XYZ file of N, CA, C and O in Angstrom:
348
model
N 0.842 -1.176 0.000
C 0.000 0.000 0.000
C 0.891 1.245 0.000
O 1.875 1.307 0.710
N 0.532 2.196 -0.820
C 1.285 3.450 -0.891
C 0.312 4.605 -0.646
O -0.824 4.578 -1.115
N 0.776 5.591 0.106
C -0.049 6.754 0.419
C 0.593 8.015 -0.133
O 1.808 8.095 -0.256
N -0.249 8.980 -0.444
C 0.224 10.283 -0.911
C -0.590 11.340 -0.175
O -1.814 11.281 -0.140
N 0.080 12.292 0.432
C -0.581 13.367 1.171
C -0.161 14.689 0.547
O 1.019 14.926 0.336
N -1.157 15.507 0.233
C -0.844 16.800 -0.361
C -1.775 17.863 0.206
O -2.911 17.581 0.558
N -1.282 19.094 0.323
C -2.114 20.154 0.880
C -3.276 20.492 -0.045
O -3.129 20.464 -1.270
N -4.414 20.782 0.550
C -5.564 21.267 -0.198
C -5.917 22.639 0.353
O -6.311 22.778 1.507
N -5.718 23.656 -0.465
C -6.035 25.029 -0.080
C -6.996 25.573 -1.126
O -6.602 25.833 -2.266
N -8.250 25.705 -0.748
C -9.243 26.241 -1.677
C -9.076 27.756 -1.764
O -8.753 28.418 -0.778
N -9.301 28.275 -2.950
C -9.180 29.708 -3.166
C -10.420 30.188 -3.902
O -10.728 29.694 -4.990
N -11.146 31.115 -3.295
C -12.348 31.631 -3.942
C -12.299 33.154 -3.969
O -11.570 33.777 -3.190
N -13.074 33.725 -4.881
C -13.185 35.175 -4.873
C -14.595 35.558 -4.430
O -15.463 34.699 -4.270
N -14.826 36.815 -4.254
C -16.070 37.310 -3.678
C -17.297 37.006 -4.545
O -18.411 36.938 -4.071
N -17.094 36.765 -5.850
C -18.206 36.542 -6.769
C -18.631 35.073 -6.859
O -19.649 34.774 -7.463
N -17.850 34.173 -6.289
C -18.158 32.754 -6.369
C -18.975 32.304 -5.161
O -18.871 32.875 -4.086
N -19.777 31.287 -5.361
C -20.473 30.644 -4.251
C -19.422 29.873 -3.460
O -18.766 28.997 -4.024
N -19.251 30.196 -2.199
C -18.185 29.612 -1.386
C -18.103 28.107 -1.411
O -17.125 27.533 -1.876
N -19.133 27.425 -0.934
C -19.056 25.970 -0.806
C -19.028 25.281 -2.164
O -18.342 24.278 -2.342
N -19.738 25.816 -3.154
C -19.737 25.203 -4.486
C -18.366 25.323 -5.145
O -17.875 24.376 -5.759
N -17.744 26.478 -5.030
C -16.417 26.688 -5.626
C -15.377 25.796 -4.955
O -14.513 25.219 -5.626
N -15.474 25.661 -3.650
C -14.532 24.812 -2.914
C -14.724 23.352 -3.313
O -13.758 22.624 -3.547
N -15.983 22.927 -3.425
C -16.274 21.546 -3.830
C -15.709 21.263 -5.219
O -15.138 20.188 -5.459
N -15.836 22.197 -6.142
C -15.302 22.018 -7.496
C -13.782 21.870 -7.474
O -13.214 21.069 -8.210
N -13.121 22.646 -6.624
C -11.661 22.567 -6.542
C -11.212 21.224 -5.978
O -10.261 20.619 -6.474
N -11.898 20.744 -4.944
C -11.559 19.444 -4.372
C -11.858 18.346 -5.393
O -11.073 17.415 -5.567
N -12.987 18.461 -6.088
C -13.355 17.501 -7.125
C -12.273 17.437 -8.201
O -11.874 16.350 -8.636
N -11.756 18.587 -8.621
C -10.716 18.622 -9.652
C -9.425 17.968 -9.155
O -8.769 17.233 -9.895
N -9.061 18.224 -7.903
C -7.868 17.594 -7.329
C -8.021 16.077 -7.322
O -7.105 15.348 -7.711
N -9.192 15.590 -6.918
C -9.442 14.147 -6.883
C -9.364 13.561 -8.289
O -8.752 12.515 -8.513
N -9.968 14.237 -9.275
C -9.923 13.759 -10.656
C -8.495 13.736 -11.189
O -8.085 12.768 -11.846
N -7.725 14.789 -10.921
C -6.336 14.850 -11.382
C -5.517 13.694 -10.814
O -4.743 13.052 -11.523
N -5.681 13.424 -9.532
C -4.921 12.351 -8.890
C -5.413 10.981 -9.345
O -4.632 10.044 -9.484
N -6.707 10.867 -9.594
C -7.292 9.613 -10.070
C -6.700 9.221 -11.423
O -6.434 8.046 -11.689
N -6.470 10.214 -12.274
C -5.864 9.952 -13.585
C -4.445 9.394 -13.453
O -3.954 8.745 -14.372
N -3.822 9.629 -12.321
C -2.469 9.122 -12.064
C -2.499 7.827 -11.255
O -1.478 7.368 -10.761
N -3.706 7.271 -11.069
C -3.830 5.990 -10.374
C -4.055 6.077 -8.874
O -4.069 5.061 -8.185
N -4.252 7.275 -8.352
C -4.462 7.446 -6.914
C -5.950 7.476 -6.596
O -6.738 8.062 -7.336
N -6.327 6.856 -5.478
C -7.712 6.881 -5.009
C -7.802 7.812 -3.808
O -6.989 7.729 -2.879
N -8.798 8.686 -3.845
C -9.011 9.620 -2.737
C -9.429 8.839 -1.507
O -10.301 7.977 -1.569
N -8.818 9.139 -0.368
C -9.153 8.467 0.883
C -9.921 9.397 1.805
O -11.025 9.086 2.242
N -9.346 10.573 2.115
C -10.029 11.516 3.009
C -9.278 12.844 3.064
O -8.166 12.967 2.593
N -9.937 13.811 3.700
C -9.335 15.123 3.955
C -9.039 15.199 5.439
O -9.920 14.972 6.268
N -7.801 15.470 5.784
C -7.375 15.558 7.187
C -7.051 16.996 7.541
O -6.482 17.727 6.724
N -7.378 17.387 8.743
C -7.001 18.691 9.254
C -5.801 18.504 10.175
O -5.852 17.704 11.111
N -4.724 19.218 9.890
C -3.500 19.113 10.687
C -3.235 20.466 11.340
O -3.078 21.472 10.657
N -3.217 20.482 12.663
C -2.949 21.714 13.406
C -1.473 21.818 13.715
O -0.803 20.815 13.979
N -0.971 23.042 13.691
C 0.442 23.254 13.998
C 0.612 24.608 14.686
O -0.226 25.501 14.553
N 1.691 24.725 15.422
C 2.014 25.971 16.108
C 3.109 26.676 15.326
O 4.172 26.104 15.063
N 2.853 27.904 14.936
C 3.845 28.725 14.247
C 4.647 29.471 15.312
O 4.078 30.213 16.114
N 5.945 29.245 15.322
C 6.813 29.846 16.337
C 6.839 31.371 16.210
O 6.744 31.905 15.106
N 6.995 32.074 17.346
C 7.112 33.537 17.267
C 8.394 33.939 16.547
O 9.360 33.185 16.505
N 8.370 35.131 15.960
C 9.541 35.655 15.254
C 10.238 36.650 16.174
O 9.615 37.599 16.660
N 11.521 36.411 16.414
C 12.294 37.299 17.277
C 12.803 38.492 16.467
O 13.333 38.328 15.378
N 12.639 39.664 17.020
C 13.140 40.877 16.371
C 14.497 41.253 16.942
O 15.162 40.470 17.622
N 14.897 42.460 16.697
C 16.175 42.965 17.210
C 16.148 43.049 18.732
O 15.110 43.315 19.334
N 17.253 42.834 19.359
C 17.430 42.960 20.806
C 16.515 42.028 21.591
O 16.116 42.311 22.707
N 16.108 40.895 20.994
C 15.309 39.913 21.697
C 13.832 40.246 21.800
O 13.090 39.549 22.474
N 13.402 41.334 21.180
C 11.982 41.672 21.202
C 11.220 40.724 20.272
O 11.724 40.337 19.231
N 9.998 40.398 20.656
C 9.178 39.547 19.806
C 8.541 40.396 18.719
O 7.742 41.284 18.991
N 8.950 40.127 17.481
C 8.444 40.882 16.340
C 7.038 40.425 15.960
O 6.187 41.220 15.618
N 6.816 39.110 16.027
C 5.515 38.556 15.684
C 5.203 37.426 16.648
O 6.026 36.536 16.850
N 4.025 37.460 17.236
C 3.608 36.445 18.206
C 3.410 35.088 17.522
O 3.059 35.026 16.355
N 3.617 34.030 18.284
C 3.338 32.689 17.790
C 1.832 32.464 17.774
O 1.083 33.148 18.483
N 1.386 31.520 16.966
C -0.053 31.248 16.881
C -0.301 29.838 16.337
O 0.574 29.225 15.742
N -1.511 29.352 16.582
C -1.934 28.059 16.065
C -2.609 28.267 14.712
O -3.301 29.258 14.515
N -2.410 27.323 13.820
C -3.101 27.338 12.536
C -3.360 25.894 12.127
O -2.807 24.969 12.716
N -4.220 25.702 11.148
C -4.453 24.343 10.668
C -4.457 24.322 9.150
O -4.745 25.332 8.498
N -4.098 23.182 8.614
C -4.016 22.970 7.179
C -4.869 21.766 6.824
O -4.973 20.817 7.604
N -5.456 21.793 5.637
C -6.217 20.651 5.133
C -5.297 19.839 4.228
O -4.671 20.390 3.325
N -5.230 18.548 4.486
C -4.388 17.649 3.711
C -5.248 16.577 3.057
O -6.005 15.887 3.743
N -5.144 16.462 1.739
C -5.861 15.423 1.002
C -5.004 14.160 1.022
O -3.811 14.209 0.722
N -5.621 13.048 1.393
C -4.916 11.776 1.489
C -5.405 10.860 0.364
O -6.610 10.667 0.190
N -4.443 10.327 -0.383
C -4.734 9.407 -1.486
C -4.020 8.097 -1.220
O -3.025 8.044 -0.501
N -4.534 7.033 -1.817
C -3.970 5.702 -1.607
C -3.859 4.991 -2.944
O -4.638 5.233 -3.864
N -2.863 4.109 -3.024
C -2.686 3.265 -4.205
C -2.339 1.878 -3.677
O -1.424 1.733 -2.874
N -3.089 0.863 -4.114
C -2.824 -0.496 -3.629
C -1.575 -1.056 -4.303
O -1.138 -0.564 -5.338
N -1.023 -2.107 -3.725
C 0.182 -2.727 -4.274
C -0.050 -3.201 -5.708
O 0.827 -3.099 -6.547
N -1.241 -3.723 -6.003
C -1.558 -4.186 -7.360
C -1.492 -3.029 -8.351
O -0.977 -3.170 -9.448
N -2.025 -1.877 -7.967
C -2.017 -0.713 -8.845
C -0.603 -0.186 -9.041
O -0.257 0.291 -10.110
N 0.233 -0.277 -8.003
C 1.613 0.185 -8.101
C 2.366 -0.676 -9.122
O 3.090 -0.177 -9.965
N 2.149 -2.010 -9.079
C 2.816 -2.902 -10.019
C 2.382 -2.612 -11.448
O 3.198 -2.584 -12.361
N 1.112 -2.360 -11.646
C 0.606 -2.040 -12.987
C 1.222 -0.751 -13.497
O 1.648 -0.669 -14.637
N 1.322 0.259 -12.635
C 1.902 1.545 -13.026
C 3.364 1.400 -13.456
O 3.809 2.045 -14.380
N 4.120 0.556 -12.786
C 5.539 0.418 -13.093
C 5.771 -0.317 -14.412
O 6.835 -0.214 -15.004
N 4.794 -1.080 -14.877
C 4.946 -1.818 -16.130
C 4.633 -0.967 -17.351
O 4.921 -1.353 -18.450
N 4.043 0.211 -17.164
C 3.695 1.085 -18.297
C 4.848 1.953 -18.692
O 5.639 2.388 -18.029
């Protein structure tokens, strides 16, 4: 079994329907990866802490903060991997 994880960052403008535009972008990512033999598994949210930025003389230039990223997870079975390598 092989896994592939890639960031999914939807981008919309003010004139687009938010959820519909985001769904189309995720749909396109899934289709693109499917053409390469990957099967969509799920969307994971990964939280991380961004370290503060130190300025001159030890002053904190920018405070640290928590943020999260959406990661699309794809899978390819061993059988599919063997088929891909023969092409």
